Short mmCIF file of C-alpha atoms in Angstrom, two decimals:
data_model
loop_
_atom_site.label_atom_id
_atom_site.label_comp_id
_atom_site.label_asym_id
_atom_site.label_seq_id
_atom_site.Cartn_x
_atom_site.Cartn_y
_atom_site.Cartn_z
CA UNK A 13 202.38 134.74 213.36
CA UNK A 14 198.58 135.90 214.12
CA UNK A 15 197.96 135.50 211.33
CA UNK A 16 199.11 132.31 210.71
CA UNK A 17 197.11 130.93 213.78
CA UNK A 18 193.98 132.86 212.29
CA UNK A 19 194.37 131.12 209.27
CA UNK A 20 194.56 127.58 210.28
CA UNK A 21 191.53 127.95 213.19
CA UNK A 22 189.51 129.03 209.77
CA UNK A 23 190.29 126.09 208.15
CA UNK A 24 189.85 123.87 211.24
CA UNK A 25 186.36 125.86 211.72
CA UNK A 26 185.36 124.99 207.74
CA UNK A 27 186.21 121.47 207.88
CA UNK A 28 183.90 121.00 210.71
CA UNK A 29 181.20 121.70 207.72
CA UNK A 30 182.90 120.00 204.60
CA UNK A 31 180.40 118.57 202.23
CA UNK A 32 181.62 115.37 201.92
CA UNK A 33 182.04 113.61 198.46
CA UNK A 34 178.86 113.61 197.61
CA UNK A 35 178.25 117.69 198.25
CA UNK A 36 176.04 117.15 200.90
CA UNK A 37 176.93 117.67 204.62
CA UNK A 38 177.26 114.48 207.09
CA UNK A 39 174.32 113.14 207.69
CA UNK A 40 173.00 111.89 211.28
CA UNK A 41 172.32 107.93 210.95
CA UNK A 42 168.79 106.86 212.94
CA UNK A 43 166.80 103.72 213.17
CA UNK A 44 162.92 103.09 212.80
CA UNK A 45 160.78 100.92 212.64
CA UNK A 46 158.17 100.84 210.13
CA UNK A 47 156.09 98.61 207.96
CA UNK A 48 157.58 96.54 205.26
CA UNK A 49 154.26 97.44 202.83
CA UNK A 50 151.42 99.19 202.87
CA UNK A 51 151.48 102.98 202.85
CA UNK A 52 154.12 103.52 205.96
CA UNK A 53 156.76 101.52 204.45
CA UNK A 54 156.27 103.28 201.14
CA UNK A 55 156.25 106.95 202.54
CA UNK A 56 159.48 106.03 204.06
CA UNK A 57 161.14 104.47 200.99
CA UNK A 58 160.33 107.47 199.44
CA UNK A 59 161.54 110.14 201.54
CA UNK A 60 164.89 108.18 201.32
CA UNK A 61 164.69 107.71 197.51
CA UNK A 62 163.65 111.25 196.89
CA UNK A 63 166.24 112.87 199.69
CA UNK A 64 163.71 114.39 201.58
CA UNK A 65 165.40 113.18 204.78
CA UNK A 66 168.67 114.35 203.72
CA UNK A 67 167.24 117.46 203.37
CA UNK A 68 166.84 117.51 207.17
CA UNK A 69 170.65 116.37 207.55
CA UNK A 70 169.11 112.38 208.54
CA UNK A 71 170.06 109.18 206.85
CA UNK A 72 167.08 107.24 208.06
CA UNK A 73 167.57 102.91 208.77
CA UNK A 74 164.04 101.54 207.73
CA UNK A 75 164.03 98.58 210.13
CA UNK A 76 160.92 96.93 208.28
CA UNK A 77 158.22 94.80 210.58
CA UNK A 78 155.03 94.48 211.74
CA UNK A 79 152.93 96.98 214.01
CA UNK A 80 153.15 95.14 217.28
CA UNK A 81 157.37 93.95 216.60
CA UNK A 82 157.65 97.98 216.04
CA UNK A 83 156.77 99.07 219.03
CA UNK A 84 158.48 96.15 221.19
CA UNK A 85 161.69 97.85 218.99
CA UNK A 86 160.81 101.28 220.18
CA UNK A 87 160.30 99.94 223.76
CA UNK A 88 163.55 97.56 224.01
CA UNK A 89 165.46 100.28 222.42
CA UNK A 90 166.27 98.92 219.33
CA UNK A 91 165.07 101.60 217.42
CA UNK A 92 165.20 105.62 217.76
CA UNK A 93 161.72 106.17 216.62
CA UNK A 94 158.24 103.68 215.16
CA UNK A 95 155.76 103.40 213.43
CA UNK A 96 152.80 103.30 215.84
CA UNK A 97 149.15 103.43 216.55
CA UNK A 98 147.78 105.94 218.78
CA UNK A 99 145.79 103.22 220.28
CA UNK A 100 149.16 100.71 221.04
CA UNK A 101 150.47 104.02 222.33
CA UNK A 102 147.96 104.05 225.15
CA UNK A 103 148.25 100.44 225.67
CA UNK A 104 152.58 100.89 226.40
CA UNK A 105 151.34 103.71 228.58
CA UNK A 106 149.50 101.61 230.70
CA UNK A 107 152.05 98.92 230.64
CA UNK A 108 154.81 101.21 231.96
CA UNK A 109 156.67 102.31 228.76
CA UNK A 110 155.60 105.78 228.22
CA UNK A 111 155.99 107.43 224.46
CA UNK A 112 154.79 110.64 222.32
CA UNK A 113 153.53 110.88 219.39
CA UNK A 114 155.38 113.47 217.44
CA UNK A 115 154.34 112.67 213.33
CA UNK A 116 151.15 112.21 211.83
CA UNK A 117 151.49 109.26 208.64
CA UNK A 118 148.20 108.26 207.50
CA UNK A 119 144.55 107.95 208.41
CA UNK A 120 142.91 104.91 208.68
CA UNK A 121 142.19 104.08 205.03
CA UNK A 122 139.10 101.69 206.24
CA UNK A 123 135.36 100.64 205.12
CA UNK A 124 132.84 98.75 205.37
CA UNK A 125 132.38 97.00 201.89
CA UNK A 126 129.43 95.10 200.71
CA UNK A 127 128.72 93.89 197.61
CA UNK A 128 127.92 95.84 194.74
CA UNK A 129 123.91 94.61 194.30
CA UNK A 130 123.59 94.14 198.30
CA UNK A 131 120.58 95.78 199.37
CA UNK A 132 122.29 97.66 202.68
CA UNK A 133 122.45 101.50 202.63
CA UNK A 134 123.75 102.30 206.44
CA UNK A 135 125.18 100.29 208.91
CA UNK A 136 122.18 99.77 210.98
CA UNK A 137 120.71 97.40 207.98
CA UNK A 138 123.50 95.18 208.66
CA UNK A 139 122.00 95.01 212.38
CA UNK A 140 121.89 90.99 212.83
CA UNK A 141 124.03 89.61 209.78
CA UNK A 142 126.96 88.05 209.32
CA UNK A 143 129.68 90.53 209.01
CA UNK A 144 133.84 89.95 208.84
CA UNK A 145 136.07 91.81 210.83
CA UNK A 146 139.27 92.28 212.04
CA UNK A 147 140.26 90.93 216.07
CA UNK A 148 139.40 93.23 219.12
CA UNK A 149 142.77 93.84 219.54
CA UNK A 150 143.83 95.81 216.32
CA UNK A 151 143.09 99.69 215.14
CA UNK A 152 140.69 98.43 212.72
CA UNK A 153 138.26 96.65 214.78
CA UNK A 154 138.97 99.87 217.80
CA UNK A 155 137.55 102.52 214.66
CA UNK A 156 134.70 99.59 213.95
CA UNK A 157 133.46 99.46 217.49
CA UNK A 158 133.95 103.52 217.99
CA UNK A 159 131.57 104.46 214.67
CA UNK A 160 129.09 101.32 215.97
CA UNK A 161 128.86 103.24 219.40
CA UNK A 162 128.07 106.46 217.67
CA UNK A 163 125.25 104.83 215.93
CA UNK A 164 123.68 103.45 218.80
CA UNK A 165 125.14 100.19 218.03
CA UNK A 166 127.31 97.70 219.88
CA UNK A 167 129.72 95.94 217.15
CA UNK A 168 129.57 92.87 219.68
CA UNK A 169 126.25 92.35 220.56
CA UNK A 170 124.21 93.95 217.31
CA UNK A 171 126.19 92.26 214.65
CA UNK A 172 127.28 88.27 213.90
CA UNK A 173 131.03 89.15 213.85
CA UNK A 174 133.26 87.07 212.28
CA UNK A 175 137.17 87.73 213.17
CA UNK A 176 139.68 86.96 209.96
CA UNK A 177 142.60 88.29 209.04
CA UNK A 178 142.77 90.61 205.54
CA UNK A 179 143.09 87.82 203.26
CA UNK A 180 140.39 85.60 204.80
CA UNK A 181 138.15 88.22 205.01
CA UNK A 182 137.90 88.96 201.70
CA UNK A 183 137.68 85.47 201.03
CA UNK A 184 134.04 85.47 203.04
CA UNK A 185 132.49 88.34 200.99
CA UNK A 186 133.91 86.51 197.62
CA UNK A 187 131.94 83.29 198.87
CA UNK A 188 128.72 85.54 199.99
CA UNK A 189 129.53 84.16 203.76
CA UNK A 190 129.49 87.15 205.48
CA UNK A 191 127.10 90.52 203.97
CA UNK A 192 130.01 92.54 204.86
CA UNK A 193 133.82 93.13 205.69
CA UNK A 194 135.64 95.93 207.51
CA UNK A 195 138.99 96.04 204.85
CA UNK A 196 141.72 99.31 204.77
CA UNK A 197 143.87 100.64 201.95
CA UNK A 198 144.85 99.35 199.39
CA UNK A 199 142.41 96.36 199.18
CA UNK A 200 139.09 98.33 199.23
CA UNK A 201 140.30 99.91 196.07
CA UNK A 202 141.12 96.58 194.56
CA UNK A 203 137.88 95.41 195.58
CA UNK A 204 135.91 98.98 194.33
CA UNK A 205 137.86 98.93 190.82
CA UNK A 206 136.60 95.23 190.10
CA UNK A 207 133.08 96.11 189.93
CA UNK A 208 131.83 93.48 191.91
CA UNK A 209 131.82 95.69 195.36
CA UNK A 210 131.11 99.31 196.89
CA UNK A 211 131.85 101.11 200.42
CA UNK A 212 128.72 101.14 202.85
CA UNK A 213 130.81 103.69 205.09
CA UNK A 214 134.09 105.44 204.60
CA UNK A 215 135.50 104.99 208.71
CA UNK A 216 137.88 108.72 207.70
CA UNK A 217 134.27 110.29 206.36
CA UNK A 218 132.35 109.29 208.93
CA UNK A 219 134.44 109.95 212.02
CA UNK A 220 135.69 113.19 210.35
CA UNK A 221 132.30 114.31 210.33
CA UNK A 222 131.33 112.66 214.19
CA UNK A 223 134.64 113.90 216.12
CA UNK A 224 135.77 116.92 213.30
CA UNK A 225 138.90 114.79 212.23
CA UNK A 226 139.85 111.53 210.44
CA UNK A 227 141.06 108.52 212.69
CA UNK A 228 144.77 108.78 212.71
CA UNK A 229 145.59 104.89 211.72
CA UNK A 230 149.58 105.30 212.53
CA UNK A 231 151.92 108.44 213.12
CA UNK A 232 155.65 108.71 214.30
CA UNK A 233 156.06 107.59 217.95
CA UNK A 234 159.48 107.83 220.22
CA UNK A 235 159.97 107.38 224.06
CA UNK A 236 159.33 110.02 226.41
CA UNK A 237 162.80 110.96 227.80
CA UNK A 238 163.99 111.22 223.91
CA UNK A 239 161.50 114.14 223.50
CA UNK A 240 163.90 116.48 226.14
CA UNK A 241 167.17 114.80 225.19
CA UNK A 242 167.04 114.42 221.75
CA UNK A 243 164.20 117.81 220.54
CA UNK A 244 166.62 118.53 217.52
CA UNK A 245 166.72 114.90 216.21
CA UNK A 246 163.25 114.59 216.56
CA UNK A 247 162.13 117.90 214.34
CA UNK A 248 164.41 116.45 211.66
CA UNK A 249 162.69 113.32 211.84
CA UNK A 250 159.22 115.09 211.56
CA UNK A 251 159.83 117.35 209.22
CA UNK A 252 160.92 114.76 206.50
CA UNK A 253 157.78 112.64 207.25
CA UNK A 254 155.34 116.32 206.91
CA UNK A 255 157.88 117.26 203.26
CA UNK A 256 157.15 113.73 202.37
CA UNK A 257 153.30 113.94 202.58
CA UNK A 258 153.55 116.96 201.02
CA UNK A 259 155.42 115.93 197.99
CA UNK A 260 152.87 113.11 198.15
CA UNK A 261 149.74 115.55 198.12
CA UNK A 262 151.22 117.48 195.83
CA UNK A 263 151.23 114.66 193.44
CA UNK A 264 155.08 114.57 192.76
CA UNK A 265 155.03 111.09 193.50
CA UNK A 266 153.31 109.68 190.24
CA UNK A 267 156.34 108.07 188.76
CA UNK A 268 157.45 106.82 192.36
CA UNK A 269 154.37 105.15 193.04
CA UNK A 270 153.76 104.02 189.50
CA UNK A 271 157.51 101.83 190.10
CA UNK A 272 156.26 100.73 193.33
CA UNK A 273 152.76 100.34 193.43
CA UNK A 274 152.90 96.43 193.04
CA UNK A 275 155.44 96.39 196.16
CA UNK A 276 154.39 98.19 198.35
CA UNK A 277 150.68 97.92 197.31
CA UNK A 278 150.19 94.57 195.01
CA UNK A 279 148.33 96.91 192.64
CA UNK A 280 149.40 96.16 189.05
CA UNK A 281 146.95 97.39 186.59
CA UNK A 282 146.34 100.47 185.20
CA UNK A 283 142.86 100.95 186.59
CA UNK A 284 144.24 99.86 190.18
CA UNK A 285 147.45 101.86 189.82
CA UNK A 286 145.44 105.19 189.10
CA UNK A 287 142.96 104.46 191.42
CA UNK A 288 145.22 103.80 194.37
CA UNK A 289 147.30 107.01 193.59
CA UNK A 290 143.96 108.91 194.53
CA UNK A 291 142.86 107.15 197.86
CA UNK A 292 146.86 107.36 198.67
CA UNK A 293 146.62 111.29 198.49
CA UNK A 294 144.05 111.24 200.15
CA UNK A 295 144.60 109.06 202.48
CA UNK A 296 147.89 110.30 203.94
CA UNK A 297 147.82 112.75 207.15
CA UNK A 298 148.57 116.09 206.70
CA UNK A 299 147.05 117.57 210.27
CA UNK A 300 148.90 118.55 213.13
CA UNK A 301 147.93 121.00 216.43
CA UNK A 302 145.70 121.25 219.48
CA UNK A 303 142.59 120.79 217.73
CA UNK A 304 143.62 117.60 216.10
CA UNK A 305 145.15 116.41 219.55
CA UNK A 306 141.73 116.70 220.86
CA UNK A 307 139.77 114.92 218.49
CA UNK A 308 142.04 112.48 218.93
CA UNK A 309 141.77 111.89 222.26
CA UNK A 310 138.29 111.64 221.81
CA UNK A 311 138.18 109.26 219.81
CA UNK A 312 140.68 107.44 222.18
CA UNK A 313 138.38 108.39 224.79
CA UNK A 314 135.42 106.37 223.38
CA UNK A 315 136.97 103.30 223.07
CA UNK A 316 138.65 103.62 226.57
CA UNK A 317 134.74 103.46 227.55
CA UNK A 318 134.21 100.36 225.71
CA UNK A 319 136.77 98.76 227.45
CA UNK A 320 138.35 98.54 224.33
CA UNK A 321 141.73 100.62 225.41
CA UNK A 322 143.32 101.08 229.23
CA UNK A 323 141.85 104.14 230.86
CA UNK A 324 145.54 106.20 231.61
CA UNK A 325 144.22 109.35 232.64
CA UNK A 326 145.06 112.95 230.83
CA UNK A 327 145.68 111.97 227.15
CA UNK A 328 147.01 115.85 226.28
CA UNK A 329 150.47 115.22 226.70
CA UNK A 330 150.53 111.53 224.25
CA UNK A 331 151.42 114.53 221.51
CA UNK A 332 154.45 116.59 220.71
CA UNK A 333 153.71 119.88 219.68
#
């Protein structure tokens, strides 16, 4: 009789942990939002197509849409986790909806590009022209204004700014209307591989070597009270974003980005293709820790004192560790 009861709790205790029919244990279902295109939406096709999440037990629902409809998701509760900018994570602070920022994804991937024959060789000789760039409100104008400061520049009052959107800007430096255009990832490599334009200023160079880190352009972002209530979920989530950037550094993505690169990047020939698989590499985040936190929040810091961001108070906890 003992043993008969020993035998069936065994089997009741292994079925709790039966692959199922595809040999693979169930896996935990969560939403996020992320980007449709670009480099976020293609990190987190591939972890999916390459398993990576599985590997960490998740079955991750891409929920694709833009920045600022991602982090309305995150704060309405629509999603688990988003796609976010440090920057828009300061801005929810101040507005009442407090989140963490647990993943690194990429670095800004932004210039300034001029063309090719243009006489400008630092930013200060563009003191007084026409220049294109992005609205106040997004992360690309906020890492504009920040290097502008550290030059002893003011991006508003030093420069005739033109706001456009990525499209229209480009347009302007095609028609010579503007002597330069603050563009990100993969467009400056479009516009580098067609011979016609070259970077002034690398924004990731240049702010690595001001604050001792890269501007983080978007990481992984969920709500405060899911950091104590859901710690477990959250490490799975992180660690398939770090194995994917790490399978993307490694350069095991070739073939997966060679498929994709006119999706997710509108790259489609060879010379654009094997151009953009090197700025991807390097353009995907790979840093995590107190020293990165800090530089960070410097960086944050600066544009809080160009009225640029809310001032919140103590940035140190706006990262999980």
């Amino acid at each position: 009789m003992k043993t008969t009861i020993l035998t069936a709790f065994v089997i009741a205790v292994f079925s709790l942990y039966q692959p199922n029919a595809n040999g693979a244990q169930d896996l935990q279902t969560v939403s996020i939002a992320t980007n449709a295109s670009g480099q976020s939406g293609y990190l987190a096709a591939l972890i999916e197509a390459e398993g990576i999440a599985a590997r960490h037990h998740i079955k991750i629902n891409n929920l694709m849409m833009g920045f600022t409809e991602a982090a309305n998701a995150l704060k309405l509760g629509r999603v688990f986790a988003s796609t976010m900018q440090p920057s828009t994570a300061v801005n929810l602070r101040k507005s009442g909806t407090d989140v963490r920022m647990f993943a690194a994804q990429i670095w800004s991937g932004n210039a300034w590009v001029v063309r090719k024959d243009s006489p400008y060789k630092t930013l200060a000789d563009l003191k007084g022209k026409k220049i294109g760039n992005f609205s106040r409100v997004t992360g690309a104008y906020f890492f504009s204004a920040v290097i502008a400061k550290e030059h002893g520049l003011d991006i508003e009052k030093d420069f005739q700014s033109i706001p456009a959107e990525t499209g229209a800007l480009i347009a302007l430096l095609e028609r010579g209307e503007v002597e330069a255009i603050n563009m990100f990832e993969p467009h400056v490599t479009k516009l580098v591989v067609s011979g016609r334009y070259r970077v002034l200023m690398d924004f990731d160079k240049e702010l690595k070597r001001i604050f001792g880190t890269p501007p983080l352009k978007t990481g992984m972002a969920v709500l405060k009270d899911s950091v104590g209530k859901q710690a477990a979920l959250i490490n799975s989530i992180r660690g398939a974003y770090v194995d994917g950037i790490k399978f993307i550094k490694a350069g095991k993505d070739e073939a997966f980005f060679k498929a994709h690169a006119k999706e997710f990047f509108n790259l489609s020939t060879p010379e654009e293709i094997a151009a953009g698989i090197k700025s991807s590499r390097e353009n995907f985040a790979d840093v995590w820790g107190d020293a990165f936190f800090r530089a960070q929040n410097k960086i944050l810091q600066t544009g809080i004192s160009l009225g640029l961001l809310p001032n919140v108070g103590n940035l140190n906890d706006l990262w999980v560790k």
